[in-house]
GROMACS .gro file of C-alpha atoms in nm:
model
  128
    1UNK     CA    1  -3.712   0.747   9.041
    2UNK     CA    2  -3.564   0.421   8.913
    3UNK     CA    3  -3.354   0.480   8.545
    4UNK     CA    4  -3.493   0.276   8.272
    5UNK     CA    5  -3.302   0.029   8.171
    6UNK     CA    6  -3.253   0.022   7.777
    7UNK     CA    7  -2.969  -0.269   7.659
    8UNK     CA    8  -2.654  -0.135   7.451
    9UNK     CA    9  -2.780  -0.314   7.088
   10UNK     CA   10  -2.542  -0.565   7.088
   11UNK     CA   11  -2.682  -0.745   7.401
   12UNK     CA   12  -3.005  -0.741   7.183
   13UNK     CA   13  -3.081  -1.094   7.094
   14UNK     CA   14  -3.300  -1.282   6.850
   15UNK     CA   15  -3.464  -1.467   7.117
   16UNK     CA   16  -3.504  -1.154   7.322
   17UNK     CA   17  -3.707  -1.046   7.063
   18UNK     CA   18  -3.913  -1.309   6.935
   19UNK     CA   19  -3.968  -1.371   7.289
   20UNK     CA   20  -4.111  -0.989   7.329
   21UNK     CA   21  -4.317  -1.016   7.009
   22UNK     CA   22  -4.501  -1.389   7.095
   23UNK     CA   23  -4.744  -1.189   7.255
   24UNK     CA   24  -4.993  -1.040   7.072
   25UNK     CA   25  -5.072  -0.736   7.266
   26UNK     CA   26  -4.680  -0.656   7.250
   27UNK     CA   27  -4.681  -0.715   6.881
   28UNK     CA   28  -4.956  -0.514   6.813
   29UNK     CA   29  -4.796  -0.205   7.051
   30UNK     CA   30  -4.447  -0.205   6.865
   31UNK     CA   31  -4.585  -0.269   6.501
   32UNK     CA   32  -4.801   0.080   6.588
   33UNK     CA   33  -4.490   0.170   6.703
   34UNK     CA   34  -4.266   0.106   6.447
   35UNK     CA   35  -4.499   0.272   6.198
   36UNK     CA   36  -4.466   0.599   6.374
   37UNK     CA   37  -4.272   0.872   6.259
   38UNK     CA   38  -4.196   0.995   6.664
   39UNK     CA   39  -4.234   0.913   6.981
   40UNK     CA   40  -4.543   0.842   7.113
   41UNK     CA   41  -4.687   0.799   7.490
   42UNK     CA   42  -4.808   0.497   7.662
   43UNK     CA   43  -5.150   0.662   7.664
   44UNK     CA   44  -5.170   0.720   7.312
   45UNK     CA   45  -5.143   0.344   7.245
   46UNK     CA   46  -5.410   0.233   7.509
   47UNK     CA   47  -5.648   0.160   7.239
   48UNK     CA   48  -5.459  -0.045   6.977
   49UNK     CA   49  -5.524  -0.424   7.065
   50UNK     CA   50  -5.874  -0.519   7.044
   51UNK     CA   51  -5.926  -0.584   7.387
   52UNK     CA   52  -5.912  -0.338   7.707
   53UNK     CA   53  -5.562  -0.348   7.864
   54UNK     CA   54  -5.521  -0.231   8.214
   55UNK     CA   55  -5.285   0.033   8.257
   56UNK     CA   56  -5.078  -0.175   8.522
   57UNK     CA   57  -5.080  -0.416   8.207
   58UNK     CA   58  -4.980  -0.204   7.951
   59UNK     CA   59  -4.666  -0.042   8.108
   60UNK     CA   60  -4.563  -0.410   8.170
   61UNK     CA   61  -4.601  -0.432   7.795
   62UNK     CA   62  -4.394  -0.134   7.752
   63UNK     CA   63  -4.098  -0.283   7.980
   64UNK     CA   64  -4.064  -0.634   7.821
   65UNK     CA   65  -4.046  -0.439   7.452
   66UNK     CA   66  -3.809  -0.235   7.639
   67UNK     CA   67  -3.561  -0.453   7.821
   68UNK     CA   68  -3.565  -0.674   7.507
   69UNK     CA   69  -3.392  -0.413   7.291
   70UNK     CA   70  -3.735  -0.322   7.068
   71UNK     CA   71  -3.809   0.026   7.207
   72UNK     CA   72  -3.642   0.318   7.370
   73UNK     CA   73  -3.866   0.491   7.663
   74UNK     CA   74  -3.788   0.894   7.800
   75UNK     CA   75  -3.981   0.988   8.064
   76UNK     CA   76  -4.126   1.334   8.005
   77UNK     CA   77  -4.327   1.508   8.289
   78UNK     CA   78  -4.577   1.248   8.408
   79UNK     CA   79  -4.599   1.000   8.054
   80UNK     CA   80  -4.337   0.831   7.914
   81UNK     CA   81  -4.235   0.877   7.548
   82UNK     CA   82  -4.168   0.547   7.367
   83UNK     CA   83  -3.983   0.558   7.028
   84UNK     CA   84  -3.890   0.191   6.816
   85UNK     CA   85  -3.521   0.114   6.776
   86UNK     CA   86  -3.603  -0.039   6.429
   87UNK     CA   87  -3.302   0.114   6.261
   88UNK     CA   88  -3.080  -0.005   6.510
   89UNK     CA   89  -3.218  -0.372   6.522
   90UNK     CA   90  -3.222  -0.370   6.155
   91UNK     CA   91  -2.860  -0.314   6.119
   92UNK     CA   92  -2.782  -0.584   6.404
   93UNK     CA   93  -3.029  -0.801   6.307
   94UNK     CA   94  -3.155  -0.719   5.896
   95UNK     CA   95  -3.472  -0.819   5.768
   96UNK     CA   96  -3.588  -0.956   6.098
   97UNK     CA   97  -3.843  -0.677   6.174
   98UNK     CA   98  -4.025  -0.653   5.828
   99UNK     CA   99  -4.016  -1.050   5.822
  100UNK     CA  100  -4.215  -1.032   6.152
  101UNK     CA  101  -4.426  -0.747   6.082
  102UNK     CA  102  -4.524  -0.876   5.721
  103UNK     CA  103  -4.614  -1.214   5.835
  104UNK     CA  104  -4.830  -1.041   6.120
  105UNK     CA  105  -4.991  -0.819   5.833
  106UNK     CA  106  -5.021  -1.163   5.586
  107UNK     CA  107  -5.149  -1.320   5.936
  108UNK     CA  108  -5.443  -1.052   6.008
  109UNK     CA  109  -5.563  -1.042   5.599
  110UNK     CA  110  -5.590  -1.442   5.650
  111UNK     CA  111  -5.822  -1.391   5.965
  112UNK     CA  112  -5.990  -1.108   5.848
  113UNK     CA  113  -6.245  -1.333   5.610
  114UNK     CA  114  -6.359  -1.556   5.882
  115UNK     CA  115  -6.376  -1.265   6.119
  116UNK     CA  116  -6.645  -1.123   5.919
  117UNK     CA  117  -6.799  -1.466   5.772
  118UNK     CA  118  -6.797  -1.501   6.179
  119UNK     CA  119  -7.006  -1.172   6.246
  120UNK     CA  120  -7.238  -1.247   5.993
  121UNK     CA  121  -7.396  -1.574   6.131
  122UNK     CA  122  -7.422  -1.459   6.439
  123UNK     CA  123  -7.635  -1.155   6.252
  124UNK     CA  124  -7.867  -1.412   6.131
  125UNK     CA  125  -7.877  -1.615   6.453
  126UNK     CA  126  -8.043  -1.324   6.662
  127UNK     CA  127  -8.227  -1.209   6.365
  128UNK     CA  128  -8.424  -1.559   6.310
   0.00000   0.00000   0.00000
């Protein structure tokens, strides 16, 4: 089996990570993530975006958070642990990760009204 490949912090780069975090699957992954306490599997995260994502999918996911500095992956047995490097990213880079995480939280509360004004019209559409 092929190592992972996991860069030494200081080849971490800003653009690397914006880059990483443009997409919103990927954002939505390492915010989860990042809000963990441990390490959690691939197939524990299968369900966060909103969507169905194909496992093929996912574990690309998983590689570009990887090779971009976010995450660090173990394999264990069959799955594959995945743990954030926040700390470390926050001492190369500080503030960057709650900037991006808190404008991702502001961004969701600011979509969440029309989300729901969205539902509800298309309640009274099939209803009438």
């Amino acid at each position: 089996m092929r190592p992972l490949f996991h860069p030494a912090i200081d080849e971490v780069t800003v653009e690397g990570i914006l880059h990483a975090l443009a997409d919103p699957v990927r954002l939505t992954l390492y915010a989860e993530l990042a809000a963990s306490t441990c390490s959690r599997s691939c197939s524990s995260l299968v369900g966060v975006s909103d969507k169905t994502v194909p496992k093929s999918t996912l574990s690309q996911h998983f590689r570009v958070l990887r090779e971009a500095g976010l995450i660090r992956s173990e394999r264990r047995g069959v799955e594959m642990q995945n743990s954030s490097r926040c700390a470390e990213i926050e001492q190369r880079f500080p503030g960057l990760i709650p900037a991006i995480l808190a404008a991702r939280g502001a961004h969701r509360r600011a979509d969440a009204p029309r989300a729901r004004t969205g539902r509800r019209k298309q309640a009274v559409r099939k209803v009438s």
